[in-house]
Amino acid sequence: MGSQADGRGRRTLLAGAASLAAACLAGCSSAEMLPEMREAAPAARRGPSPSTPKAAYERLMAGNRRWVTNALQHPDRDPTRRELLASSQQPYGAVLSCIDSRVPPELVFDTGLGDLFVMRSGGVAVGPVITGSVEYGPMTSGTPLIVVLGHQRCGAVSAAYDALREGKPLPGNLRAIEEALRPAYEQTVRQGGADPKETMTRAQVQLTASALRGNRDLAPLVSKGSLAVVGAYYSLDTGRVEILNGAPA
């Protein structure tokens, strides 16, 4: 009688321990599990880089749609991709964007290692070094797409607008940004509108894209259809990239 009771007790104890372990495992989040119990999902794989402006544009905009809808793939962001690119690269896009921390092109377009050349300046202001950096991909690697990406509520544009309107120059080297944005400011004053700073942001993007499109070294590539220069505007509210001009047909 005693041995049977002891056996039933041991079985009950073992069953209880198993149930407790199962409950703990079910209730633990992946962050709480031991590192050796977790297996990272492999990054999405992509085919060859697009070689035409239209194909590059479509891939980039598909990435932005994933960003907007939170259907991110995080493609090509693992050690295998890093090792593959160690000796060479062939990005399919070059993006000139603002320095704003809320507008990182690699995230906004859901891209991976080796996909984009990225240049950033306050208010997408340009000068010889920035322009040369934008030219680098198309002229040395055959990159078929350039995107000039301004954004909603741009602090650099706002500061330059106020400085130019009030006649109080910005301090230090910020003055260079102010002067680079002067043509967009002057166009905005002529154009008018309910929100002049947003108007100025869009004007700056379109002026910069047009200048790059007509650039002495880039214009021949645009003319023969091997390069497109797109002006775009990013909404901080929605994450959506709106095309202003230059989308390849």
One Martini backbone bead per residue (centre of mass of N, CA, C, O) as a GRO file, in nm:
protein
  249
    1MET     BB    1   0.060   0.061  -0.023
    2GLY     BB    2   0.301   0.253   0.016
    3SER     BB    3   0.436   0.209  -0.267
    4GLN     BB    4   0.196   0.308  -0.436
    5ALA     BB    5   0.189   0.593  -0.320
    6ASP     BB    6   0.476   0.667  -0.395
    7GLY     BB    7   0.439   0.635  -0.702
    8ARG     BB    8   0.210   0.839  -0.735
    9GLY     BB    9   0.375   1.080  -0.625
   10ARG     BB   10   0.600   1.078  -0.834
   11ARG     BB   11   0.417   1.113  -1.084
   12THR     BB   12   0.291   1.379  -0.994
   13LEU     BB   13   0.555   1.539  -0.971
   14LEU     BB   14   0.649   1.503  -1.268
   15ALA     BB   15   0.398   1.622  -1.402
   16GLY     BB   16   0.420   1.900  -1.269
   17ALA     BB   17   0.700   1.977  -1.377
   18ALA     BB   18   0.627   1.958  -1.676
   19SER     BB   19   0.404   2.172  -1.672
   20LEU     BB   20   0.579   2.404  -1.567
   21ALA     BB   21   0.782   2.407  -1.801
   22ALA     BB   22   0.577   2.457  -2.027
   23ALA     BB   23   0.469   2.724  -1.915
   24CYS     BB   24   0.736   2.878  -1.920
   25LEU     BB   25   0.793   2.851  -2.223
   26ALA     BB   26   0.526   2.981  -2.318
   27GLY     BB   27   0.571   3.260  -2.144
   28CYS     BB   28   0.821   3.314  -2.289
   29SER     BB   29   1.010   3.520  -2.443
   30SER     BB   30   1.261   3.552  -2.667
   31ALA     BB   31   1.421   3.751  -2.479
   32GLU     BB   32   1.422   3.528  -2.230
   33MET     BB   33   1.580   3.343  -2.378
   34LEU     BB   34   1.829   3.172  -2.455
   35PRO     BB   35   2.053   3.213  -2.700
   36GLU     BB   36   2.066   2.895  -2.779
   37MET     BB   37   1.733   2.899  -2.829
   38ARG     BB   38   1.792   3.094  -3.057
   39GLU     BB   39   1.690   3.177  -3.406
   40ALA     BB   40   1.764   3.357  -3.656
   41ALA     BB   41   1.628   3.503  -3.908
   42PRO     BB   42   1.673   3.515  -4.221
   43ALA     BB   43   1.755   3.710  -4.458
   44ALA     BB   44   1.659   3.846  -4.723
   45ARG     BB   45   1.674   3.777  -5.067
   46ARG     BB   46   1.838   3.899  -5.356
   47GLY     BB   47   1.895   3.980  -5.650
   48PRO     BB   48   2.010   4.149  -5.873
   49SER     BB   49   2.082   4.447  -5.955
   50PRO     BB   50   1.947   4.695  -6.093
   51SER     BB   51   2.007   4.840  -6.438
   52THR     BB   52   1.759   5.031  -6.436
   53PRO     BB   53   1.577   5.296  -6.351
   54LYS     BB   54   1.300   5.156  -6.320
   55ALA     BB   55   1.387   4.911  -6.149
   56ALA     BB   56   1.511   5.076  -5.919
   57TYR     BB   57   1.259   5.239  -5.848
   58GLU     BB   58   1.070   5.000  -5.785
   59ARG     BB   59   1.236   4.882  -5.553
   60LEU     BB   60   1.241   5.129  -5.371
   61MET     BB   61   0.926   5.170  -5.349
   62ALA     BB   62   0.867   4.894  -5.229
   63GLY     BB   63   1.022   4.950  -4.968
   64ASN     BB   64   0.841   5.187  -4.875
   65ARG     BB   65   0.579   5.025  -4.854
   66ARG     BB   66   0.684   4.843  -4.628
   67TRP     BB   67   0.735   5.070  -4.424
   68VAL     BB   68   0.442   5.176  -4.406
   69THR     BB   69   0.317   4.862  -4.346
   70ASN     BB   70   0.510   4.676  -4.181
   71ALA     BB   71   0.668   4.472  -4.422
   72LEU     BB   72   0.951   4.390  -4.351
   73GLN     BB   73   1.269   4.233  -4.475
   74HIS     BB   74   1.565   4.298  -4.430
   75PRO     BB   75   1.772   4.288  -4.659
   76ASP     BB   76   2.088   4.203  -4.665
   77ARG     BB   77   2.176   4.166  -4.317
   78ASP     BB   78   2.451   3.980  -4.319
   79PRO     BB   79   2.748   3.816  -4.320
   80THR     BB   80   2.723   3.708  -4.608
   81ARG     BB   81   2.685   3.982  -4.743
   82ARG     BB   82   2.939   4.115  -4.635
   83GLU     BB   83   3.140   3.915  -4.770
   84LEU     BB   84   3.047   3.956  -5.066
   85LEU     BB   85   3.124   4.287  -5.049
   86ALA     BB   86   3.429   4.324  -4.968
   87SER     BB   87   3.545   4.367  -5.284
   88SER     BB   88   3.252   4.476  -5.384
   89GLN     BB   89   3.018   4.700  -5.566
   90GLN     BB   90   2.646   4.767  -5.682
   91PRO     BB   91   2.458   5.005  -5.660
   92TYR     BB   92   2.117   5.113  -5.756
   93GLY     BB   93   2.147   5.371  -5.556
   94ALA     BB   94   2.122   5.733  -5.495
   95VAL     BB   95   2.103   5.924  -5.185
   96LEU     BB   96   1.983   6.251  -5.113
   97SER     BB   97   1.973   6.368  -4.782
   98CYS     BB   98   1.904   6.452  -4.486
   99ILE     BB   99   2.029   6.459  -4.148
  100ASP     BB  100   1.789   6.353  -4.029
  101SER     BB  101   1.712   6.101  -3.793
  102ARG     BB  102   1.413   6.030  -3.936
  103VAL     BB  103   1.579   5.982  -4.240
  104PRO     BB  104   1.677   5.679  -4.320
  105PRO     BB  105   1.714   5.536  -4.619
  106GLU     BB  106   1.756   5.231  -4.550
  107LEU     BB  107   1.475   5.223  -4.402
  108VAL     BB  108   1.267   5.370  -4.586
  109PHE     BB  109   1.359   5.135  -4.822
  110ASP     BB  110   1.436   4.854  -4.726
  111THR     BB  111   1.749   4.793  -4.719
  112GLY     BB  112   2.083   4.687  -4.784
  113LEU     BB  113   2.373   4.582  -4.842
  114GLY     BB  114   2.479   4.747  -5.139
  115ASP     BB  115   2.232   4.940  -5.248
  116LEU     BB  116   2.346   5.229  -5.132
  117PHE     BB  117   2.414   5.552  -5.184
  118VAL     BB  118   2.487   5.797  -4.918
  119MET     BB  119   2.380   6.135  -4.878
  120ARG     BB  120   2.420   6.409  -4.629
  121SER     BB  121   2.233   6.720  -4.580
  122GLY     BB  122   2.126   7.015  -4.498
  123GLY     BB  123   1.851   7.044  -4.688
  124VAL     BB  124   1.997   6.933  -4.942
  125ALA     BB  125   2.259   7.068  -4.969
  126VAL     BB  126   2.487   7.197  -5.216
  127GLY     BB  127   2.815   7.110  -5.343
  128PRO     BB  128   3.099   6.989  -5.464
  129VAL     BB  129   3.115   6.740  -5.273
  130ILE     BB  130   2.826   6.641  -5.296
  131THR     BB  131   2.812   6.622  -5.601
  132GLY     BB  132   3.048   6.422  -5.630
  133SER     BB  133   2.911   6.199  -5.461
  134VAL     BB  134   2.667   6.160  -5.649
  135GLU     BB  135   2.840   6.093  -5.910
  136TYR     BB  136   2.995   5.835  -5.841
  137GLY     BB  137   2.802   5.603  -5.912
  138PRO     BB  138   2.730   5.663  -6.213
  139MET     BB  139   3.048   5.705  -6.305
  140THR     BB  140   3.170   5.415  -6.168
  141SER     BB  141   2.896   5.195  -6.138
  142GLY     BB  142   2.616   5.249  -6.293
  143THR     BB  143   2.411   5.401  -6.143
  144PRO     BB  144   2.054   5.449  -6.229
  145LEU     BB  145   1.989   5.616  -5.946
  146ILE     BB  146   1.854   5.929  -5.823
  147VAL     BB  147   1.772   6.065  -5.492
  148VAL     BB  148   1.596   6.346  -5.373
  149LEU     BB  149   1.538   6.383  -5.008
  150GLY     BB  150   1.299   6.530  -4.857
  151HIS     BB  151   1.119   6.682  -4.564
  152GLN     BB  152   0.924   6.713  -4.315
  153ARG     BB  153   1.009   6.945  -4.099
  154CYS     BB  154   1.272   7.106  -4.169
  155GLY     BB  155   1.518   7.253  -3.986
  156ALA     BB  156   1.705   7.379  -4.201
  157VAL     BB  157   1.488   7.529  -4.358
  158SER     BB  158   1.369   7.690  -4.126
  159ALA     BB  159   1.629   7.843  -4.049
  160ALA     BB  160   1.679   7.970  -4.330
  161TYR     BB  161   1.416   8.120  -4.359
  162ASP     BB  162   1.440   8.301  -4.111
  163ALA     BB  163   1.713   8.432  -4.182
  164LEU     BB  164   1.626   8.554  -4.459
  165ARG     BB  165   1.375   8.715  -4.364
  166GLU     BB  166   1.539   8.872  -4.115
  167GLY     BB  167   1.853   8.920  -4.171
  168LYS     BB  168   1.989   8.667  -3.990
  169PRO     BB  169   2.252   8.505  -3.986
  170LEU     BB  170   2.394   8.224  -3.950
  171PRO     BB  171   2.618   8.054  -3.781
  172GLY     BB  172   2.891   7.990  -3.918
  173ASN     BB  173   2.855   7.716  -4.137
  174LEU     BB  174   2.545   7.757  -4.165
  175ARG     BB  175   2.562   7.972  -4.387
  176ALA     BB  176   2.601   7.773  -4.623
  177ILE     BB  177   2.318   7.658  -4.612
  178GLU     BB  178   2.162   7.917  -4.647
  179GLU     BB  179   2.281   7.985  -4.931
  180ALA     BB  180   2.195   7.718  -5.072
  181LEU     BB  181   1.873   7.797  -5.004
  182ARG     BB  182   1.802   8.067  -5.144
  183PRO     BB  183   1.656   7.988  -5.410
  184ALA     BB  184   1.415   7.854  -5.261
  185TYR     BB  185   1.327   8.104  -5.112
  186GLU     BB  186   1.274   8.290  -5.355
  187GLN     BB  187   1.060   8.108  -5.482
  188THR     BB  188   0.865   8.113  -5.240
  189VAL     BB  189   0.807   8.414  -5.238
  190ARG     BB  190   0.680   8.414  -5.523
  191GLN     BB  191   0.465   8.183  -5.472
  192GLY     BB  192   0.375   8.114  -5.202
  193GLY     BB  193   0.160   8.020  -4.926
  194ALA     BB  194   0.060   7.865  -4.631
  195ASP     BB  195   0.352   7.690  -4.623
  196PRO     BB  196   0.663   7.799  -4.679
  197LYS     BB  197   0.852   7.571  -4.569
  198GLU     BB  198   0.737   7.342  -4.740
  199THR     BB  199   0.774   7.483  -5.008
  200MET     BB  200   1.085   7.506  -4.981
  201THR     BB  201   1.150   7.208  -4.966
  202ARG     BB  202   1.037   7.135  -5.246
  203ALA     BB  203   1.207   7.334  -5.404
  204GLN     BB  204   1.484   7.220  -5.328
  205VAL     BB  205   1.449   6.945  -5.453
  206GLN     BB  206   1.383   7.035  -5.748
  207LEU     BB  207   1.638   7.204  -5.796
  208THR     BB  208   1.844   6.979  -5.741
  209ALA     BB  209   1.745   6.772  -5.944
  210SER     BB  210   1.772   6.956  -6.193
  211ALA     BB  211   2.076   7.013  -6.164
  212LEU     BB  212   2.165   6.714  -6.190
  213ARG     BB  213   2.028   6.656  -6.466
  214GLY     BB  214   2.214   6.911  -6.595
  215ASN     BB  215   2.474   6.804  -6.551
  216ARG     BB  216   2.754   6.768  -6.732
  217ASP     BB  217   2.798   6.453  -6.642
  218LEU     BB  218   2.485   6.349  -6.620
  219ALA     BB  219   2.321   6.429  -6.873
  220PRO     BB  220   2.411   6.202  -7.074
  221LEU     BB  221   2.279   5.972  -6.907
  222VAL     BB  222   1.993   6.080  -6.920
  223SER     BB  223   1.962   6.097  -7.233
  224LYS     BB  224   2.021   5.769  -7.269
  225GLY     BB  225   1.865   5.621  -7.006
  226SER     BB  226   2.079   5.533  -6.756
  227LEU     BB  227   1.945   5.784  -6.592
  228ALA     BB  228   1.777   5.892  -6.290
  229VAL     BB  229   1.624   6.193  -6.143
  230VAL     BB  230   1.471   6.218  -5.822
  231GLY     BB  231   1.213   6.387  -5.663
  232ALA     BB  232   1.151   6.388  -5.299
  233TYR     BB  233   0.902   6.331  -5.024
  234TYR     BB  234   0.894   6.300  -4.669
  235SER     BB  235   0.677   6.164  -4.428
  236LEU     BB  236   0.666   6.166  -4.087
  237ASP     BB  237   0.371   6.065  -4.039
  238THR     BB  238   0.376   5.802  -4.263
  239GLY     BB  239   0.654   5.726  -4.447
  240ARG     BB  240   0.603   5.851  -4.717
  241VAL     BB  241   0.698   5.868  -5.058
  242GLU     BB  242   0.700   6.150  -5.265
  243ILE     BB  243   0.677   6.237  -5.594
  244LEU     BB  244   0.784   6.526  -5.779
  245ASN     BB  245   1.019   6.426  -5.988
  246GLY     BB  246   1.162   6.203  -6.242
  247ALA     BB  247   1.014   5.956  -6.303
  248PRO     BB  248   1.044   5.672  -6.456
  249ALA     BB  249   0.879   5.522  -6.739
   0.00000   0.00000   0.00000
